[in-house]
């Protein structure tokens, strides 16, 4: 079972707002994909939250795009930035990337984002299988919030 961004935001609006804020704080984030030999590949990536979707746009022929075409599983880590406290915590999203080739959808995305070449890029929408936030709570607990489709948000705390 997987959800798009809108379905997740409806199910967990508080966590969704924090995740969008963390991703919105910086332009570049880290995407993990799987190579042909199934070893991990990490690369930088810009993400967009538009029209109820979490979008991944990539240069034509990029390794990460080719990885996702072959195996759609991904993990996305927000840029932690330079704040050692990371007040909002660290957020990660996992799921599957579905390439979008519909010319109208691609054109709408290009109009909103203004990529370097609006006629040549890969566009993927995401289907979420997991959203995780790790943060310090009350100055003493390491708290981990875990959301999966169809399950309630779970929070665990460690000292």
Short mmCIF file of N, CA and C in Angstrom, two decimals:
data_model
loop_
_atom_site.label_atom_id
_atom_site.label_comp_id
_atom_site.label_asym_id
_atom_site.label_seq_id
_atom_site.Cartn_x
_atom_site.Cartn_y
_atom_site.Cartn_z
N UNK A 1 0.84 -1.17 0.00
CA UNK A 1 0.00 0.00 0.00
C UNK A 1 0.89 1.24 0.00
N UNK A 2 0.55 2.23 -0.80
CA UNK A 2 1.30 3.48 -0.82
C UNK A 2 0.35 4.65 -1.00
N UNK A 3 0.82 5.80 -0.60
CA UNK A 3 0.04 7.03 -0.69
C UNK A 3 0.83 8.06 -1.48
N UNK A 4 0.12 8.97 -2.14
CA UNK A 4 0.82 10.12 -2.68
C UNK A 4 0.95 11.16 -1.57
N UNK A 5 1.57 12.30 -1.87
CA UNK A 5 1.80 13.30 -0.83
C UNK A 5 0.49 13.82 -0.24
N UNK A 6 -0.49 14.09 -1.07
CA UNK A 6 -1.76 14.63 -0.59
C UNK A 6 -2.43 13.68 0.39
N UNK A 7 -2.45 12.39 0.08
CA UNK A 7 -3.08 11.42 0.97
C UNK A 7 -2.34 11.37 2.31
N UNK A 8 -1.02 11.44 2.26
CA UNK A 8 -0.24 11.47 3.50
C UNK A 8 -0.57 12.73 4.30
N UNK A 9 -0.61 13.88 3.63
CA UNK A 9 -0.87 15.16 4.30
C UNK A 9 -2.27 15.18 4.94
N UNK A 10 -3.23 14.52 4.33
CA UNK A 10 -4.57 14.42 4.92
C UNK A 10 -4.52 13.50 6.15
N UNK A 11 -3.79 12.40 6.04
CA UNK A 11 -3.71 11.45 7.14
C UNK A 11 -2.92 12.00 8.33
N UNK A 12 -1.85 12.74 8.06
CA UNK A 12 -0.97 13.25 9.12
C UNK A 12 -0.57 14.69 8.83
N UNK A 13 -1.49 15.64 8.95
CA UNK A 13 -1.20 17.02 8.57
C UNK A 13 -0.06 17.66 9.37
N UNK A 14 0.05 17.37 10.65
CA UNK A 14 1.12 17.95 11.46
C UNK A 14 2.50 17.51 11.00
N UNK A 15 2.66 16.21 10.82
CA UNK A 15 3.94 15.69 10.36
C UNK A 15 4.24 16.16 8.94
N UNK A 16 3.22 16.18 8.09
CA UNK A 16 3.42 16.64 6.70
C UNK A 16 3.93 18.07 6.68
N UNK A 17 3.39 18.93 7.53
CA UNK A 17 3.83 20.33 7.57
C UNK A 17 5.28 20.44 8.00
N UNK A 18 5.69 19.64 8.98
CA UNK A 18 7.08 19.65 9.42
C UNK A 18 8.00 19.16 8.32
N UNK A 19 7.60 18.08 7.64
CA UNK A 19 8.43 17.53 6.56
C UNK A 19 8.59 18.54 5.43
N UNK A 20 7.50 19.19 5.03
CA UNK A 20 7.59 20.20 3.97
C UNK A 20 8.48 21.36 4.40
N UNK A 21 8.39 21.76 5.65
CA UNK A 21 9.23 22.85 6.15
C UNK A 21 10.71 22.47 6.11
N UNK A 22 11.03 21.24 6.52
CA UNK A 22 12.43 20.79 6.49
C UNK A 22 12.95 20.74 5.06
N UNK A 23 12.17 20.21 4.14
CA UNK A 23 12.62 20.16 2.75
C UNK A 23 12.65 21.55 2.13
N UNK A 24 11.76 22.44 2.57
CA UNK A 24 11.72 23.79 2.04
C UNK A 24 12.84 24.68 2.54
N UNK A 25 13.51 24.27 3.62
CA UNK A 25 14.57 25.09 4.20
C UNK A 25 15.83 25.15 3.32
N UNK A 26 16.02 24.15 2.47
CA UNK A 26 17.20 24.08 1.61
C UNK A 26 16.79 23.60 0.23
N UNK A 27 17.60 23.92 -0.75
CA UNK A 27 17.30 23.54 -2.13
C UNK A 27 17.69 22.10 -2.41
N UNK A 28 18.84 21.67 -1.95
CA UNK A 28 19.38 20.35 -2.31
C UNK A 28 19.26 19.36 -1.16
N UNK A 29 18.89 18.13 -1.54
CA UNK A 29 18.70 17.05 -0.59
C UNK A 29 19.40 15.81 -1.13
N UNK A 30 19.31 14.69 -0.43
CA UNK A 30 20.02 13.48 -0.84
C UNK A 30 19.02 12.38 -1.21
N UNK A 31 19.16 11.89 -2.42
CA UNK A 31 18.34 10.80 -2.94
C UNK A 31 19.17 9.53 -2.99
N UNK A 32 18.62 8.44 -2.49
CA UNK A 32 19.25 7.12 -2.61
C UNK A 32 18.44 6.28 -3.58
N UNK A 33 19.14 5.71 -4.55
CA UNK A 33 18.53 4.81 -5.53
C UNK A 33 19.34 3.52 -5.54
N UNK A 34 18.93 2.57 -6.36
CA UNK A 34 19.66 1.30 -6.47
C UNK A 34 20.26 1.16 -7.87
N UNK A 35 21.54 0.85 -7.90
CA UNK A 35 22.23 0.60 -9.17
C UNK A 35 21.80 -0.75 -9.74
N UNK A 36 22.29 -1.06 -10.95
CA UNK A 36 21.98 -2.36 -11.58
C UNK A 36 22.35 -3.54 -10.68
N UNK A 37 23.49 -3.41 -9.97
CA UNK A 37 23.93 -4.50 -9.09
C UNK A 37 23.27 -4.44 -7.71
N UNK A 38 22.29 -3.55 -7.55
CA UNK A 38 21.51 -3.34 -6.34
C UNK A 38 22.29 -2.70 -5.20
N UNK A 39 23.48 -2.19 -5.48
CA UNK A 39 24.19 -1.43 -4.46
C UNK A 39 23.60 -0.01 -4.44
N UNK A 40 23.69 0.67 -3.31
CA UNK A 40 23.07 1.99 -3.21
C UNK A 40 23.87 3.07 -3.94
N UNK A 41 23.14 4.05 -4.46
CA UNK A 41 23.74 5.23 -5.05
C UNK A 41 23.08 6.44 -4.38
N UNK A 42 23.87 7.37 -3.89
CA UNK A 42 23.30 8.61 -3.34
C UNK A 42 23.73 9.78 -4.22
N UNK A 43 22.80 10.69 -4.43
CA UNK A 43 23.06 11.87 -5.25
C UNK A 43 22.23 13.04 -4.72
N UNK A 44 22.65 14.22 -5.09
CA UNK A 44 21.90 15.42 -4.72
C UNK A 44 20.66 15.56 -5.60
N UNK A 45 19.66 16.24 -5.07
CA UNK A 45 18.40 16.37 -5.80
C UNK A 45 17.59 17.53 -5.23
N UNK A 46 16.88 18.21 -6.11
CA UNK A 46 15.88 19.19 -5.69
C UNK A 46 14.52 18.50 -5.73
N UNK A 47 13.67 18.82 -4.77
CA UNK A 47 12.33 18.23 -4.72
C UNK A 47 11.30 19.35 -4.72
N UNK A 48 10.08 19.03 -5.14
CA UNK A 48 8.99 20.01 -5.14
C UNK A 48 7.72 19.35 -4.63
N UNK A 49 6.99 20.10 -3.81
CA UNK A 49 5.66 19.71 -3.36
C UNK A 49 4.68 20.58 -4.14
N UNK A 50 4.01 20.00 -5.13
CA UNK A 50 3.09 20.74 -5.99
C UNK A 50 1.86 19.89 -6.30
N UNK A 51 0.72 20.51 -6.27
CA UNK A 51 -0.53 19.86 -6.68
C UNK A 51 -0.76 18.52 -5.99
N UNK A 52 -0.46 18.46 -4.71
CA UNK A 52 -0.71 17.24 -3.95
C UNK A 52 0.28 16.13 -4.17
N UNK A 53 1.37 16.41 -4.85
CA UNK A 53 2.38 15.39 -5.14
C UNK A 53 3.74 15.85 -4.65
N UNK A 54 4.60 14.89 -4.34
CA UNK A 54 6.02 15.13 -4.12
C UNK A 54 6.70 14.73 -5.42
N UNK A 55 7.33 15.71 -6.09
CA UNK A 55 7.92 15.51 -7.41
C UNK A 55 9.44 15.45 -7.33
N UNK A 56 10.01 14.60 -8.17
CA UNK A 56 11.46 14.50 -8.33
C UNK A 56 11.75 14.79 -9.80
N UNK A 57 12.45 15.87 -10.07
CA UNK A 57 12.83 16.22 -11.44
C UNK A 57 14.32 16.00 -11.63
N UNK A 58 14.71 15.48 -12.80
CA UNK A 58 16.12 15.12 -13.04
C UNK A 58 16.55 15.44 -14.46
N UNK A 59 17.83 15.69 -14.60
CA UNK A 59 18.40 15.95 -15.92
C UNK A 59 18.22 14.72 -16.82
N UNK A 60 18.10 14.95 -18.13
CA UNK A 60 17.91 13.82 -19.03
C UNK A 60 19.10 12.87 -18.99
N UNK A 61 18.80 11.59 -18.89
CA UNK A 61 19.84 10.56 -18.91
C UNK A 61 20.65 10.46 -17.63
N UNK A 62 20.26 11.14 -16.56
CA UNK A 62 21.03 11.07 -15.31
C UNK A 62 20.98 9.65 -14.75
N UNK A 63 22.03 9.29 -14.04
CA UNK A 63 22.10 7.95 -13.46
C UNK A 63 20.94 7.68 -12.51
N UNK A 64 20.59 8.69 -11.71
CA UNK A 64 19.50 8.47 -10.75
C UNK A 64 18.18 8.22 -11.48
N UNK A 65 17.95 8.92 -12.59
CA UNK A 65 16.72 8.69 -13.36
C UNK A 65 16.73 7.29 -13.96
N UNK A 66 17.87 6.87 -14.49
CA UNK A 66 17.97 5.53 -15.06
C UNK A 66 17.80 4.47 -13.98
N UNK A 67 18.37 4.73 -12.79
CA UNK A 67 18.16 3.82 -11.66
C UNK A 67 16.67 3.67 -11.35
N UNK A 68 15.96 4.79 -11.27
CA UNK A 68 14.54 4.75 -10.92
C UNK A 68 13.69 4.12 -12.00
N UNK A 69 14.09 4.27 -13.25
CA UNK A 69 13.36 3.59 -14.33
C UNK A 69 13.48 2.08 -14.19
N UNK A 70 14.65 1.62 -13.76
CA UNK A 70 14.90 0.20 -13.62
C UNK A 70 14.30 -0.36 -12.33
N UNK A 71 14.45 0.39 -11.24
CA UNK A 71 13.95 -0.04 -9.93
C UNK A 71 13.41 1.21 -9.25
N UNK A 72 12.12 1.33 -9.09
CA UNK A 72 11.53 2.59 -8.63
C UNK A 72 11.71 2.90 -7.14
N UNK A 73 12.30 1.99 -6.38
CA UNK A 73 12.45 2.25 -4.94
C UNK A 73 13.47 3.36 -4.68
N UNK A 74 13.13 4.22 -3.72
CA UNK A 74 14.03 5.31 -3.38
C UNK A 74 13.93 5.63 -1.90
N UNK A 75 14.93 6.34 -1.41
CA UNK A 75 14.89 6.97 -0.08
C UNK A 75 15.38 8.40 -0.28
N UNK A 76 14.75 9.31 0.41
CA UNK A 76 15.05 10.74 0.26
C UNK A 76 15.31 11.31 1.65
N UNK A 77 16.45 11.94 1.82
CA UNK A 77 16.86 12.52 3.10
C UNK A 77 16.90 14.03 2.96
N UNK A 78 16.27 14.73 3.90
CA UNK A 78 16.32 16.20 3.86
C UNK A 78 17.73 16.68 4.21
N UNK A 79 18.09 17.80 3.66
CA UNK A 79 19.37 18.43 3.95
C UNK A 79 19.36 18.86 5.42
N UNK A 80 20.33 18.39 6.22
CA UNK A 80 20.31 18.75 7.63
C UNK A 80 20.70 20.21 7.89
N UNK A 81 21.33 20.86 6.92
CA UNK A 81 21.72 22.25 7.09
C UNK A 81 22.86 22.41 8.06
N UNK A 82 23.09 23.62 8.49
CA UNK A 82 24.23 23.91 9.36
C UNK A 82 23.86 24.04 10.82
N UNK A 83 22.58 23.96 11.15
CA UNK A 83 22.14 24.07 12.54
C UNK A 83 22.38 22.75 13.27
N UNK A 84 23.34 22.73 14.21
CA UNK A 84 23.64 21.46 14.88
C UNK A 84 22.47 20.95 15.72
N UNK A 85 21.55 21.83 16.08
CA UNK A 85 20.40 21.43 16.89
C UNK A 85 19.29 20.81 16.05
N UNK A 86 19.23 21.14 14.77
CA UNK A 86 18.16 20.67 13.88
C UNK A 86 16.82 20.69 14.60
N UNK A 87 16.37 21.89 14.94
CA UNK A 87 15.18 22.07 15.78
C UNK A 87 13.97 21.28 15.30
N UNK A 88 13.75 21.22 14.01
CA UNK A 88 12.60 20.47 13.48
C UNK A 88 12.91 18.99 13.29
N UNK A 89 14.16 18.62 13.50
CA UNK A 89 14.55 17.23 13.36
C UNK A 89 15.01 16.87 11.96
N UNK A 90 15.28 15.62 11.80
CA UNK A 90 15.75 15.04 10.55
C UNK A 90 14.58 14.29 9.94
N UNK A 91 14.34 14.47 8.64
CA UNK A 91 13.22 13.77 8.01
C UNK A 91 13.68 12.96 6.80
N UNK A 92 13.03 11.82 6.63
CA UNK A 92 13.32 10.93 5.53
C UNK A 92 12.01 10.40 4.95
N UNK A 93 12.02 10.19 3.66
CA UNK A 93 10.85 9.65 2.96
C UNK A 93 11.34 8.47 2.12
N UNK A 94 10.58 7.40 2.12
CA UNK A 94 10.88 6.26 1.26
C UNK A 94 9.64 5.95 0.44
N UNK A 95 9.87 5.33 -0.71
CA UNK A 95 8.74 4.96 -1.54
C UNK A 95 9.17 4.48 -2.90
N UNK A 96 8.27 4.70 -3.86
CA UNK A 96 8.50 4.33 -5.25
C UNK A 96 8.30 5.57 -6.11
N UNK A 97 9.15 5.71 -7.10
CA UNK A 97 9.06 6.84 -8.03
C UNK A 97 8.42 6.34 -9.32
N UNK A 98 7.40 7.06 -9.77
CA UNK A 98 6.68 6.69 -10.99
C UNK A 98 6.95 7.77 -12.03
N UNK A 99 7.57 7.39 -13.13
CA UNK A 99 7.89 8.39 -14.15
C UNK A 99 6.61 8.90 -14.82
N UNK A 100 6.56 10.20 -14.99
CA UNK A 100 5.40 10.86 -15.61
C UNK A 100 5.84 11.35 -16.98
N UNK A 101 5.11 10.91 -18.01
CA UNK A 101 5.45 11.32 -19.38
C UNK A 101 4.31 12.06 -20.07
N UNK A 102 3.21 12.23 -19.37
CA UNK A 102 2.08 12.95 -19.93
C UNK A 102 2.53 14.38 -20.24
N UNK A 103 2.49 14.80 -21.51
CA UNK A 103 3.00 16.13 -21.88
C UNK A 103 2.34 17.28 -21.13
N UNK A 104 1.06 17.16 -20.83
CA UNK A 104 0.37 18.25 -20.11
C UNK A 104 0.86 18.35 -18.68
N UNK A 105 1.05 17.23 -18.03
CA UNK A 105 1.54 17.24 -16.64
C UNK A 105 2.98 17.76 -16.61
N UNK A 106 3.79 17.28 -17.53
CA UNK A 106 5.19 17.73 -17.59
C UNK A 106 5.25 19.24 -17.85
N UNK A 107 4.40 19.73 -18.74
CA UNK A 107 4.38 21.17 -19.05
C UNK A 107 3.95 21.99 -17.84
N UNK A 108 2.96 21.51 -17.09
CA UNK A 108 2.52 22.23 -15.88
C UNK A 108 3.65 22.29 -14.85
N UNK A 109 4.35 21.17 -14.69
CA UNK A 109 5.48 21.13 -13.76
C UNK A 109 6.56 22.11 -14.23
N UNK A 110 6.88 22.08 -15.51
CA UNK A 110 7.92 22.98 -16.05
C UNK A 110 7.53 24.45 -15.87
N UNK A 111 6.26 24.77 -16.06
CA UNK A 111 5.80 26.15 -15.86
C UNK A 111 5.98 26.58 -14.40
N UNK A 112 5.74 25.67 -13.47
CA UNK A 112 5.82 25.99 -12.05
C UNK A 112 7.26 26.05 -11.55
N UNK A 113 8.14 25.21 -12.11
CA UNK A 113 9.49 25.05 -11.57
C UNK A 113 10.55 25.76 -12.40
N UNK A 114 10.29 25.91 -13.69
CA UNK A 114 11.24 26.55 -14.60
C UNK A 114 12.60 25.83 -14.64
N UNK A 115 12.62 24.56 -15.08
CA UNK A 115 13.88 23.82 -15.16
C UNK A 115 14.78 24.42 -16.25
N UNK A 116 16.09 24.10 -16.21
CA UNK A 116 17.02 24.67 -17.20
C UNK A 116 16.58 24.45 -18.65
N UNK A 117 16.10 23.25 -18.94
CA UNK A 117 15.56 22.97 -20.28
C UNK A 117 14.17 22.39 -20.09
N UNK A 118 13.12 23.20 -20.24
CA UNK A 118 11.77 22.73 -19.96
C UNK A 118 11.27 21.63 -20.90
N UNK A 119 12.04 21.30 -21.93
CA UNK A 119 11.62 20.24 -22.85
C UNK A 119 12.40 18.95 -22.66
N UNK A 120 13.41 18.98 -21.77
CA UNK A 120 14.26 17.80 -21.63
C UNK A 120 14.60 17.54 -20.17
N UNK A 121 13.78 16.74 -19.53
CA UNK A 121 14.07 16.30 -18.16
C UNK A 121 13.18 15.11 -17.83
N UNK A 122 13.60 14.36 -16.82
CA UNK A 122 12.79 13.25 -16.32
C UNK A 122 11.96 13.79 -15.16
N UNK A 123 10.72 13.38 -15.09
CA UNK A 123 9.84 13.79 -14.00
C UNK A 123 9.23 12.55 -13.37
N UNK A 124 9.34 12.47 -12.05
CA UNK A 124 8.78 11.35 -11.30
C UNK A 124 7.87 11.89 -10.20
N UNK A 125 6.71 11.27 -10.04
CA UNK A 125 5.89 11.53 -8.87
C UNK A 125 6.16 10.39 -7.89
N UNK A 126 5.89 10.62 -6.63
CA UNK A 126 6.25 9.61 -5.64
C UNK A 126 5.03 8.94 -5.04
N UNK A 127 5.20 7.70 -4.72
CA UNK A 127 4.24 6.92 -3.94
C UNK A 127 4.95 6.59 -2.63
N UNK A 128 4.46 7.13 -1.53
CA UNK A 128 5.15 7.00 -0.25
C UNK A 128 4.87 5.66 0.41
N UNK A 129 5.93 5.07 0.95
CA UNK A 129 5.78 3.84 1.74
C UNK A 129 6.22 4.05 3.18
N UNK A 130 6.88 5.20 3.43
CA UNK A 130 7.34 5.47 4.80
C UNK A 130 7.77 6.93 4.91
N UNK A 131 7.43 7.55 6.03
CA UNK A 131 7.92 8.89 6.37
C UNK A 131 8.42 8.80 7.80
N UNK A 132 9.64 9.29 8.03
CA UNK A 132 10.26 9.19 9.35
C UNK A 132 10.80 10.56 9.76
N UNK A 133 10.53 10.92 10.99
CA UNK A 133 11.12 12.13 11.58
C UNK A 133 11.83 11.74 12.86
N UNK A 134 13.09 12.15 12.99
CA UNK A 134 13.87 11.91 14.20
C UNK A 134 14.23 13.26 14.78
N UNK A 135 13.98 13.46 16.07
CA UNK A 135 14.21 14.76 16.69
C UNK A 135 14.45 14.59 18.19
N UNK A 136 14.92 15.65 18.82
CA UNK A 136 15.11 15.65 20.27
C UNK A 136 13.86 16.26 20.90
N UNK A 137 13.29 15.54 21.85
CA UNK A 137 12.08 16.00 22.52
C UNK A 137 12.40 16.34 23.98
N UNK A 138 11.94 17.50 24.40
CA UNK A 138 12.12 17.96 25.79
C UNK A 138 13.59 17.97 26.22
N UNK A 139 14.49 18.08 25.27
CA UNK A 139 15.91 18.15 25.58
C UNK A 139 16.52 16.88 26.13
N UNK A 140 15.75 15.79 26.17
CA UNK A 140 16.31 14.56 26.76
C UNK A 140 15.98 13.27 26.03
N UNK A 141 14.99 13.29 25.17
CA UNK A 141 14.59 12.07 24.47
C UNK A 141 14.94 12.15 22.99
N UNK A 142 15.41 11.06 22.46
CA UNK A 142 15.50 10.92 21.01
C UNK A 142 14.15 10.34 20.60
N UNK A 143 13.38 11.12 19.87
CA UNK A 143 12.05 10.69 19.46
C UNK A 143 12.07 10.35 17.98
N UNK A 144 11.39 9.29 17.63
CA UNK A 144 11.29 8.86 16.24
C UNK A 144 9.81 8.69 15.91
N UNK A 145 9.34 9.47 14.94
CA UNK A 145 7.98 9.32 14.44
C UNK A 145 8.05 8.52 13.15
N UNK A 146 7.23 7.50 13.04
CA UNK A 146 7.21 6.63 11.87
C UNK A 146 5.79 6.53 11.36
N UNK A 147 5.62 6.85 10.08
CA UNK A 147 4.32 6.72 9.43
C UNK A 147 4.46 5.77 8.25
N UNK A 148 3.50 4.87 8.14
CA UNK A 148 3.39 3.98 6.99
C UNK A 148 1.94 3.99 6.53
N UNK A 149 1.69 3.84 5.24
CA UNK A 149 0.32 3.86 4.73
C UNK A 149 -0.58 2.86 5.46
N UNK A 150 -1.77 3.34 5.84
CA UNK A 150 -2.74 2.47 6.47
C UNK A 150 -2.51 2.20 7.95
N UNK A 151 -1.44 2.77 8.50
CA UNK A 151 -1.13 2.56 9.91
C UNK A 151 -1.12 3.90 10.64
N UNK A 152 -1.44 3.91 11.91
CA UNK A 152 -1.37 5.19 12.64
C UNK A 152 0.09 5.63 12.82
N UNK A 153 0.27 6.91 13.01
CA UNK A 153 1.61 7.45 13.30
C UNK A 153 2.09 6.86 14.61
N UNK A 154 3.31 6.38 14.60
CA UNK A 154 3.89 5.76 15.79
C UNK A 154 5.07 6.59 16.26
N UNK A 155 5.15 6.89 17.52
CA UNK A 155 6.29 7.62 18.07
C UNK A 155 6.95 6.78 19.14
N UNK A 156 8.27 6.61 19.03
CA UNK A 156 9.04 5.94 20.07
C UNK A 156 10.03 6.94 20.62
N UNK A 157 10.36 6.78 21.89
CA UNK A 157 11.30 7.66 22.57
C UNK A 157 12.38 6.85 23.24
N UNK A 158 13.61 7.37 23.16
CA UNK A 158 14.76 6.72 23.82
C UNK A 158 15.51 7.78 24.60
N UNK A 159 16.12 7.36 25.69
CA UNK A 159 16.93 8.30 26.46
C UNK A 159 18.39 8.07 26.18
#
